[in-house]
């Protein structure tokens, strides 16, 4: 065993066991009257964050409201965890636009999401320019966008509506998050690979295909969340030992790589046999994979897998996470449902992203020391966590009704136009030069789903349920009945 590994092991043991012991022993005696994390000697604020990790997004909203939108946190001595947690629009504009090059995602982010380490999601600066231009050109192809719209309508009509009709006619309660995970899995994979995995198909006894790949994608996001919460030395030691969450992640990576390889193979069989791609009815293949396979820069298989998986995560996780929250909000606001039914308003589908942004936290590092507009100093190597979830819930940004779902807040006074809200205040699709290049696609897909479902069904939340976000890098819904 190398000395650096022994050191990692020692730190991980210290970090996982000792803080919990001290936290629970001392928290009852704590004189800290606020919700702000207690700053313990040696372990600093880690115990508070670990103890609130099951509900971290809400916890951060409380901490940021109490501390005036910015909070400096420290991990255990020697862990090099120095964080500025913020939801301050002025800081966000500084990080994403004004001084953008000073705040890369950083090497640690690429390590945390190692399954897509070389994809656009984890790289910055000059190396990101070509991949971004490539994605932008792929996603702006009118043929692709048109076939994605057709594919979405088809999946809603022949997949989602029959499923909901069956569930409604049998009075079956169901897990909205699971249904939309399946739906979006098919809808993301079809334009990507030209093959429909058929996860939404069902038989009359309600058996549905296994979801192991979708579950593996969830694992990447859940373990990514844990990796951000604990010192890097700790999860790296666990990875070497292949224990706990790291063992689960290792299995998930295997499932995902196998899936990408199978889909590529499936796609080539279709091409070889002169078959038609599931995305379009003509012989010209419009799927995203074809445009990468034919590009000499993507001949390395591992690299291609990373790119494809990052596309799956971009397409499935974001919308699959947002839709259950949309219906959750609508089920509790019948007045808004009536307005949508009478006007088929597009606003409802996009705006829940203020309260429930599918990517609730953005992470940046500091390349050179800087002073933020809020006056906070940041040093080289510091991490900045931008809490989008908190930003949508700050009273001084959104008014007294900040936690209410009220799509009318986005309308101008006469109700005829959408009010302008800058992206550094409504960050759901990111801001500045790295704004989501696919953002028109989810808006189109979500409008199709919301309008069609509301036109055909009444949606109700099962009484007595506790509905919360899962502790993960994406804001999936967790239901406890
Ligand atoms: C509700 C739906 C969506 C939301 C809320 C969303 C939001 C975001 C956010 C916040 C980022 C920045 C991530 C980061 O830098 O850490 C991003 C990037 C990206 N999104 Fe989306 N997205 C959505 C749907 C989609 C879809 C459907 C696609 C593709 C078909 C897509 C493609 C991308 C790509 C390629 C990037 C990387 C851009 C870059 O790093 O330069 N997104 N998205």
Coordinates of C-alpha atoms and ligand atoms in Angstrom, one line a residue:
X1 CA 0.0 0.0 0.0
X2 CA 1.6 3.4 -1.0
X3 CA 2.0 6.1 1.6
X4 CA -0.3 8.5 -0.3
X5 CA -3.0 5.8 -0.3
X6 CA -2.6 5.1 3.5
X7 CA -3.0 8.9 4.0
X8 CA -6.2 8.9 1.9
X9 CA -7.6 6.0 3.9
X10 CA -6.8 7.7 7.1
X11 CA -8.5 10.9 6.0
X12 CA -11.5 9.1 4.7
X13 CA -12.1 7.3 8.0
X14 CA -11.7 10.5 9.9
X15 CA -14.0 12.3 7.6
X16 CA -16.8 9.8 7.6
X17 CA -17.0 8.6 11.2
X18 CA -15.6 11.2 13.5
X19 CA -17.7 14.2 12.3
X20 CA -21.0 12.3 12.6
X21 CA -20.0 11.3 16.2
X22 CA -19.1 14.9 17.2
X23 CA -22.0 16.4 15.4
X24 CA -24.7 14.3 17.0
X25 CA -23.0 14.5 20.4
X26 CA -22.6 18.2 20.4
X27 CA -25.5 19.5 18.4
X28 CA -27.9 19.1 21.3
X29 CA -25.7 21.4 23.4
X30 CA -25.0 23.8 20.6
X31 CA -25.7 27.4 21.4
X32 CA -25.9 28.3 17.7
X33 CA -29.5 29.7 17.4
X34 CA -29.4 30.0 13.6
X35 CA -29.5 27.4 10.9
X36 CA -26.0 28.5 9.8
X37 CA -23.5 25.6 9.8
X38 CA -21.5 25.3 13.0
X39 CA -17.8 25.9 12.5
X40 CA -16.1 23.1 14.5
X41 CA -12.4 23.0 15.2
X42 CA -10.6 20.6 12.7
X43 CA -13.7 19.4 11.0
X44 CA -15.1 22.8 10.4
X45 CA -18.5 22.8 8.6
X46 CA -18.5 19.3 7.2
X47 CA -20.7 17.7 10.0
X48 CA -23.5 20.3 9.4
X49 CA -23.5 19.7 5.7
X50 CA -23.4 15.9 6.1
X51 CA -26.2 16.0 8.6
X52 CA -28.4 18.0 6.2
X53 CA -27.3 16.1 3.0
X54 CA -30.7 14.4 2.7
X55 CA -32.3 17.8 2.2
X56 CA -29.3 19.8 1.1
X57 CA -31.1 22.1 -1.5
X58 CA -33.6 23.3 1.0
X59 CA -30.9 23.6 3.7
X60 CA -28.8 25.8 1.3
X61 CA -31.9 28.0 0.7
X62 CA -32.2 28.6 4.4
X63 CA -28.5 29.3 4.9
X64 CA -28.3 31.6 1.9
X65 CA -31.5 33.5 3.0
X66 CA -30.0 34.0 6.4
X67 CA -26.6 35.0 5.2
X68 CA -27.6 37.5 2.6
X69 CA -27.2 35.3 -0.5
X70 CA -23.5 34.4 0.1
X71 CA -21.9 32.0 2.5
X72 CA -18.3 31.0 2.9
X73 CA -17.8 27.3 4.0
X74 CA -14.8 25.3 5.0
X75 CA -14.2 21.5 5.0
X76 CA -11.9 19.7 7.4
X77 CA -8.4 20.8 8.0
X78 CA -6.1 19.5 5.2
X79 CA -9.0 18.8 2.9
X80 CA -8.6 22.0 0.8
X81 CA -12.3 22.4 0.7
X82 CA -12.9 26.2 0.6
X83 CA -16.2 27.2 -0.8
X84 CA -18.2 30.2 -1.6
X85 CA -21.8 29.2 -1.8
X86 CA -23.9 31.8 -3.6
X87 CA -27.2 32.6 -5.2
X88 CA -26.5 36.3 -5.6
X89 CA -27.4 37.4 -9.2
X90 CA -24.6 40.0 -9.2
X91 CA -22.0 37.3 -8.4
X92 CA -23.6 35.0 -11.0
X93 CA -23.3 37.6 -13.7
X94 CA -19.6 38.1 -12.7
X95 CA -18.9 34.3 -12.7
X96 CA -20.8 33.4 -15.9
X97 CA -20.3 36.6 -18.0
X98 CA -18.1 39.5 -16.9
X99 CA -15.1 37.5 -15.7
X100 CA -16.1 34.2 -17.2
X101 CA -12.5 32.9 -17.9
X102 CA -11.6 33.1 -14.3
X103 CA -14.2 30.6 -13.2
X104 CA -13.7 27.3 -15.0
X105 CA -15.4 24.1 -13.9
X106 CA -12.0 22.8 -13.0
X107 CA -10.2 19.4 -12.9
X108 CA -12.1 18.3 -9.8
X109 CA -15.5 18.6 -11.7
X110 CA -14.1 16.4 -14.5
X111 CA -12.9 13.8 -11.9
X112 CA -16.4 13.8 -10.2
X113 CA -18.1 13.1 -13.5
X114 CA -15.4 10.8 -14.9
X115 CA -17.9 8.8 -17.0
X116 CA -18.0 11.9 -19.3
X117 CA -14.6 13.4 -18.4
X118 CA -13.7 14.5 -22.0
X119 CA -17.2 15.6 -23.0
X120 CA -18.3 19.2 -23.4
X121 CA -19.9 19.2 -19.9
X122 CA -16.6 18.9 -18.1
X123 CA -14.2 21.0 -20.2
X124 CA -13.6 24.7 -20.4
X125 CA -11.7 27.4 -22.3
X126 CA -10.1 26.8 -25.7
X127 CA -10.7 23.0 -25.8
X128 CA -14.4 23.5 -25.3
X129 CA -14.8 25.7 -28.4
X130 CA -14.9 23.1 -31.2
X131 CA -17.1 20.5 -29.3
X132 CA -19.5 23.3 -28.5
X133 CA -19.6 24.5 -32.1
X134 CA -20.2 20.9 -33.2
X135 CA -23.1 20.4 -30.8
X136 CA -24.6 23.8 -31.7
X137 CA -24.5 22.9 -35.4
X138 CA -26.0 19.4 -34.7
X139 CA -28.8 20.8 -32.5
X140 CA -29.7 23.6 -34.9
X141 CA -30.3 21.3 -37.9
X142 CA -33.9 22.1 -38.9
X143 CA -34.3 18.5 -40.1
X144 CA -33.2 17.1 -36.7
X145 CA -35.4 19.6 -34.7
X146 CA -38.4 18.8 -36.9
X147 CA -38.0 15.1 -36.5
X148 CA -37.5 15.5 -32.8
X149 CA -40.8 17.4 -32.6
X150 CA -42.5 14.6 -34.6
X151 CA -40.9 11.9 -32.5
X152 CA -42.2 13.7 -29.3
X153 CA -45.7 14.0 -30.6
X154 CA -45.6 10.3 -31.6
X155 CA -44.3 9.2 -28.2
X156 CA -47.0 11.3 -26.4
X157 CA -49.8 9.9 -28.6
X158 CA -48.7 6.3 -28.8
X159 CA -46.9 5.9 -25.6
X160 CA -47.8 8.4 -22.8
X161 CA -51.5 8.8 -23.5
X162 CA -52.3 5.0 -23.8
X163 CA -50.4 4.4 -20.6
X164 CA -52.2 7.2 -18.7
X165 CA -55.6 6.0 -20.2
X166 CA -54.9 2.6 -18.9
X167 CA -53.9 3.8 -15.4
X168 CA -56.9 6.2 -15.3
X169 CA -59.4 3.5 -16.3
X170 CA -58.0 1.0 -13.7
X171 CA -57.7 3.8 -11.1
X172 CA -54.0 2.9 -10.6
X173 CA -51.8 5.2 -8.6
X174 CA -48.4 5.6 -10.2
X175 CA -45.0 7.2 -9.7
X176 CA -44.9 10.2 -11.9
X177 CA -41.1 10.4 -11.7
X178 CA -40.7 6.9 -13.0
X179 CA -43.1 7.4 -15.9
X180 CA -41.3 10.5 -17.0
X181 CA -37.9 8.9 -16.6
X182 CA -39.0 6.1 -19.0
X183 CA -40.7 8.6 -21.4
X184 CA -37.7 10.8 -21.5
X185 CA -35.3 7.9 -21.8
X186 CA -37.0 6.9 -25.0
X187 CA -37.3 10.5 -26.2
X188 CA -33.6 11.2 -25.6
X189 CA -32.3 8.0 -27.0
X190 CA -34.3 8.0 -30.3
X191 CA -32.8 11.2 -31.8
X192 CA -29.4 10.2 -30.4
X193 CA -29.1 6.7 -31.7
X194 CA -32.0 6.4 -34.2
X195 CA -33.3 3.5 -32.1
X196 CA -36.2 3.6 -29.7
X197 CA -35.4 1.6 -26.5
X198 CA -39.1 1.2 -25.7
X199 CA -38.9 1.8 -22.0
X200 CA -42.4 3.2 -21.9
X201 CA -44.1 0.2 -23.4
X202 CA -46.3 -1.8 -21.1
X203 CA -48.5 -4.9 -21.0
X204 CA -52.0 -5.0 -19.6
X205 CA -50.8 -6.4 -16.3
X206 CA -48.6 -3.2 -16.1
X207 CA -45.3 -4.9 -16.5
X208 CA -42.7 -2.7 -18.1
X209 CA -39.2 -3.2 -19.4
X210 CA -36.3 -3.1 -16.9
X211 CA -34.8 0.3 -16.2
X212 CA -31.2 -0.7 -15.4
X213 CA -29.6 1.9 -17.7
X214 CA -31.9 4.7 -16.4
X215 CA -31.1 3.7 -12.9
X216 CA -27.4 3.7 -13.7
X217 CA -27.8 7.3 -15.0
X218 CA -29.5 8.2 -11.7
X219 CA -26.6 6.6 -9.8
X220 CA -24.0 8.8 -11.7
X221 CA -25.9 11.9 -10.5
X222 CA -26.5 10.6 -6.9
X223 CA -22.8 9.6 -6.4
X224 CA -21.7 12.8 -8.1
X225 CA -23.6 14.6 -5.4
X226 CA -21.9 12.6 -2.6
X227 CA -18.5 13.3 -4.3
X228 CA -19.1 17.0 -4.2
X229 CA -20.0 16.9 -0.5
X230 CA -17.0 15.0 0.9
X231 CA -13.3 15.7 0.5
X232 CA -11.9 14.3 -2.8
X233 CA -9.3 12.2 -0.9
X234 CA -12.2 10.4 0.8
X235 CA -14.2 9.3 -2.3
X236 CA -11.0 8.6 -4.2
X237 CA -10.0 6.2 -1.4
X238 CA -13.4 4.6 -1.5
X239 CA -13.1 4.2 -5.2
X240 CA -9.7 2.4 -4.9
X241 CA -11.2 0.1 -2.3
X242 CA -14.4 -0.3 -4.5
X243 CA -16.7 0.2 -1.5
X244 CA -20.0 1.9 -0.7
X245 CA -21.3 4.5 -3.2
X246 CA -18.1 4.0 -5.3
X247 CA -18.9 0.4 -5.8
X248 CA -22.4 1.2 -6.9
X249 CA -21.0 3.8 -9.3
X250 CA -18.5 1.3 -10.8
X251 CA -21.3 -1.0 -11.6
X252 CA -23.3 1.9 -13.1
X253 CA -20.4 2.8 -15.4
X254 CA -20.2 -0.7 -16.7
X255 CA -23.9 -0.7 -17.4
X256 CA -23.7 2.7 -19.2
X257 CA -20.7 1.8 -21.4
X258 CA -22.3 -1.5 -22.4
X259 CA -25.5 0.4 -23.3
X260 CA -23.6 2.9 -25.4
X261 CA -21.8 0.1 -27.2
X262 CA -25.0 -1.8 -27.8
X263 CA -26.9 1.2 -29.2
X264 CA -24.0 1.9 -31.6
X265 CA -24.1 -1.7 -32.8
X266 CA -27.8 -1.7 -33.1
X267 CA -27.6 1.5 -35.2
X268 CA -25.0 0.1 -37.5
X269 CA -27.1 -3.0 -38.1
X270 CA -30.0 -0.8 -39.2
X271 CA -27.7 1.1 -41.5
X272 CA -26.2 -2.1 -42.9
X273 CA -29.6 -3.7 -43.5
X274 CA -30.8 -0.5 -45.2
X275 CA -33.5 -0.2 -42.4
X276 CA -35.1 3.0 -41.3
X277 CA -34.1 5.0 -38.3
X278 CA -36.7 5.2 -35.6
X279 CA -36.5 9.0 -35.7
X280 CA -37.6 9.6 -39.3
X281 CA -39.6 8.0 -41.9
X282 CA -37.2 8.7 -44.8
X283 CA -34.0 6.9 -45.7
X284 CA -31.8 9.9 -44.7
X285 CA -30.6 9.2 -41.2
X286 CA -31.0 12.2 -39.0
X287 CA -29.9 10.8 -35.7
X288 CA -27.1 12.6 -33.7
X289 CA -24.9 9.5 -33.6
X290 CA -24.5 9.5 -37.4
X291 CA -23.1 13.0 -37.3
X292 CA -20.5 11.9 -34.7
X293 CA -19.6 8.5 -36.3
X294 CA -18.9 10.2 -39.6
X295 CA -16.6 12.8 -37.9
X296 CA -12.8 11.8 -37.9
X297 CA -12.4 13.6 -34.5
X298 CA -14.6 11.0 -32.8
X299 CA -13.1 7.7 -33.9
X300 CA -11.9 6.8 -30.4
X301 CA -14.7 4.6 -29.0
X302 CA -14.3 5.6 -25.3
X303 CA -14.5 9.3 -26.3
X304 CA -17.6 8.7 -28.4
X305 CA -19.2 6.8 -25.5
X306 CA -18.6 9.8 -23.2
X307 CA -20.1 12.2 -25.7
X308 CA -23.2 10.0 -26.2
X309 CA -23.7 9.5 -22.5
X310 CA -23.5 13.2 -21.9
X311 CA -26.1 13.7 -24.5
X312 CA -28.3 11.2 -22.8
X313 CA -27.9 13.0 -19.5
X314 CA -28.5 16.4 -21.1
X315 CA -31.7 15.2 -22.8
X316 CA -33.2 12.8 -20.4
X317 CA -32.3 14.0 -16.9
X318 CA -33.2 17.6 -17.4
X319 CA -36.7 17.3 -18.9
X320 CA -37.5 14.0 -17.1
X321 CA -36.8 15.8 -13.8
X322 CA -38.8 19.0 -14.7
X323 CA -42.0 17.4 -15.9
X324 CA -43.0 15.7 -12.6
X325 CA -42.5 19.1 -10.8
X326 CA -44.6 20.8 -13.5
X327 CA -47.5 18.4 -12.9
X328 CA -47.0 18.5 -9.1
X329 CA -47.4 22.3 -9.3
X330 CA -50.4 22.1 -11.6
X331 CA -52.2 19.5 -9.6
X332 CA -52.2 22.0 -6.7
X333 CA -53.3 24.9 -8.8
X334 CA -56.5 24.0 -10.6
X335 CA -57.0 27.7 -11.5
X336 CA -53.9 27.7 -13.6
X337 CA -54.9 24.4 -15.2
X338 CA -58.2 26.1 -16.4
X339 CA -56.2 29.0 -17.9
X340 CA -53.9 26.5 -19.7
X341 CA -56.9 24.6 -21.0
X342 CA -58.6 27.7 -22.3
X343 CA -55.4 29.3 -23.8
X344 CA -53.1 26.4 -24.0
X345 CA -50.6 28.7 -22.4
X346 CA -46.9 27.8 -22.9
X347 CA -45.7 29.5 -19.8
X348 CA -46.5 26.8 -17.3
X349 CA -44.1 24.2 -18.8
X350 CA -41.0 26.3 -18.6
X351 CA -41.4 28.4 -15.5
X352 CA -41.4 25.8 -12.8
X353 CA -37.7 25.8 -13.5
X354 CA -37.5 28.8 -11.1
X355 CA -38.5 26.7 -8.1
X356 CA -37.3 23.3 -9.4
X357 CA -34.3 23.8 -11.7
X358 CA -33.3 20.4 -13.0
X359 CA -29.6 21.2 -12.3
X360 CA -30.0 22.7 -8.8
X361 CA -26.3 23.5 -8.3
X362 CA -23.6 24.8 -10.6
X363 CA -20.0 24.3 -9.6
X364 CA -17.0 26.5 -10.6
X365 CA -13.4 26.9 -9.4
X366 CA -11.4 30.1 -9.0
X367 CA -8.4 30.4 -11.4
X368 CA -7.0 33.7 -10.0
X369 CA -7.8 35.5 -6.7
X370 CA -10.8 37.8 -7.2
X371 CA -13.2 40.0 -5.3
X372 CA -16.8 39.2 -6.0
X373 CA -19.4 42.0 -6.5
X374 CA -20.8 41.0 -3.1
X375 CA -17.4 41.9 -1.6
X376 CA -16.4 38.3 -0.9
X377 CA -12.8 37.5 -1.6
X378 CA -12.0 34.2 -3.4
X379 CA -8.6 32.6 -3.7
X380 CA -7.0 30.4 -6.3
X381 CA -8.4 26.9 -6.1
X382 CA -11.6 27.9 -4.1
X383 CA -14.8 26.2 -5.2
X384 CA -17.9 28.2 -5.9
X385 CA -21.3 26.5 -5.6
X386 CA -24.1 28.5 -7.2
X387 CA -27.4 27.3 -5.8
X388 CA -30.0 27.7 -8.5
X389 CA -32.6 26.1 -6.2
X390 CA -32.0 28.8 -3.6
X391 CA -31.9 31.6 -6.1
X392 CA -35.5 30.9 -7.1
X393 CA -36.6 31.1 -3.5
X394 CA -35.2 34.4 -2.3
X395 CA -37.8 36.8 -1.1
X396 CA -35.8 39.9 -2.0
X397 CA -35.4 38.6 -5.6
X398 CA -39.0 37.3 -6.2
X399 CA -41.1 39.0 -3.6
X400 CA -43.2 37.7 -0.7
X401 CA -44.8 35.0 -2.7
X402 CA -41.4 33.7 -3.8
X403 CA -42.2 30.0 -3.0
X404 CA -45.6 30.0 -4.8
X405 CA -46.1 28.6 -8.2
X406 CA -47.6 31.5 -10.1
X407 CA -46.9 31.6 -13.9
X408 CA -48.6 35.0 -14.1
X409 CA -45.5 36.5 -12.5
X410 CA -43.8 36.1 -15.9
X411 CA -46.4 38.1 -17.8
X412 CA -46.3 41.8 -18.5
X413 CA -48.9 44.0 -16.8
X414 CA -51.3 43.7 -19.7
X415 CA -50.8 40.0 -19.8
X416 CA -49.9 39.9 -23.5
X417 CA -46.1 39.5 -23.4
X418 CA -43.5 37.7 -21.4
X419 CA -41.6 39.9 -18.9
X420 CA -37.8 40.0 -19.5
X421 CA -35.9 38.3 -16.7
X422 CA -32.1 38.2 -17.1
X423 CA -30.4 34.7 -17.2
X424 CA -28.2 35.6 -14.2
X425 CA -31.4 35.8 -12.1
X426 CA -33.2 32.9 -13.8
X427 CA -30.3 30.5 -14.4
X428 CA -32.1 27.3 -15.2
X429 CA -30.5 27.1 -18.7
X430 CA -27.2 28.6 -17.6
X431 CA -25.9 32.0 -18.5
X432 CA -23.3 33.6 -20.7
X433 CA -21.3 31.9 -23.4
X434 CA -22.1 28.4 -22.1
X435 CA -25.8 28.8 -22.1
X436 CA -27.7 25.5 -22.8
X437 CA -27.5 25.1 -26.6
X438 CA -30.5 22.8 -26.7
X439 CA -32.9 25.0 -24.7
X440 CA -35.5 25.4 -27.4
X441 CA -35.9 21.6 -27.7
X442 CA -37.0 20.9 -24.1
X443 CA -39.4 23.9 -24.2
X444 CA -41.0 22.4 -27.3
X445 CA -41.1 18.9 -25.8
X446 CA -42.5 20.0 -22.4
X447 CA -45.2 22.1 -24.1
X448 CA -46.3 19.1 -26.1
X449 CA -46.5 16.9 -23.0
X450 CA -48.1 19.4 -20.6
X451 CA -50.8 20.6 -23.1
X452 CA -51.7 17.1 -24.3
X453 CA -51.9 15.6 -20.8
X454 CA -53.9 18.4 -19.3
X455 CA -56.3 18.4 -22.3
X456 CA -57.0 14.7 -21.7
X457 CA -56.6 14.1 -17.9
X458 CA -57.1 15.7 -14.5
X459 CA -53.9 15.3 -12.5
X460 CA -54.0 14.7 -8.7
X461 CA -51.4 14.3 -6.1
X462 CA -52.0 11.3 -3.9
X463 CA -53.0 12.6 -0.5
X464 CA -50.6 12.3 2.4
X465 CA -47.5 12.0 0.3
X466 CA -44.2 13.6 1.3
X467 CA -42.7 14.9 -1.9
X468 CA -39.1 16.1 -1.9
X469 CA -36.1 16.4 -4.2
X470 CA -33.7 13.4 -4.1
X471 CA -30.3 14.2 -2.9
X472 CA -28.6 14.3 -6.3
X473 CA -27.0 16.6 -8.8
X474 CA -30.3 16.6 -10.6
X475 CA -33.6 17.6 -8.9
X476 CA -35.5 14.3 -9.3
X477 CA -38.7 13.9 -7.3
X478 CA -38.8 11.5 -4.4
X479 CA -42.1 10.3 -3.2
X480 CA -42.7 8.7 0.2
X481 CA -46.1 7.4 0.8
Ligands
LIG1 C1 -35.4 21.3 -19.1 C2 -34.4 21.0 -20.0 C3 -33.0 21.5 -19.9 C4 -32.4 22.3 -18.9 C5 -33.0 22.9 -17.7 C6 -31.0 22.4 -19.3 C7 -30.1 23.2 -18.6 C8 -28.7 23.2 -18.9 C9 -27.7 23.8 -18.1 C10 -28.0 24.4 -16.7 C11 -26.5 23.6 -18.7 C12 -25.2 24.1 -18.2 C13 -24.6 22.9 -17.5 C14 -23.2 23.2 -16.9 O1 -22.4 23.9 -17.5 O2 -22.9 22.7 -15.9 C15 -26.8 23.0 -19.9 C16 -25.8 22.6 -20.9 C17 -26.1 21.9 -22.0 N1 -27.3 21.4 -22.4 FE1 -29.0 21.7 -21.6 N2 -30.8 21.7 -20.5 C18 -32.0 21.1 -20.9 C19 -32.2 20.3 -22.0 C20 -31.2 20.0 -22.9 C21 -31.5 19.2 -24.1 C22 -32.8 18.6 -24.4 C23 -30.3 19.1 -24.7 C24 -29.9 18.4 -26.0 C25 -30.7 17.8 -26.8 C26 -29.3 19.9 -24.0 C27 -28.0 20.1 -24.4 C28 -27.1 20.7 -23.6 C29 -25.6 20.7 -23.9 C30 -25.0 20.0 -25.1 C31 -25.0 21.5 -22.9 C32 -23.5 21.8 -22.7 C33 -23.2 23.2 -23.2 C34 -21.8 23.6 -22.8 O3 -21.3 23.2 -21.8 O4 -21.3 24.5 -23.5 N3 -29.9 20.5 -22.9 N4 -28.1 22.7 -20.0

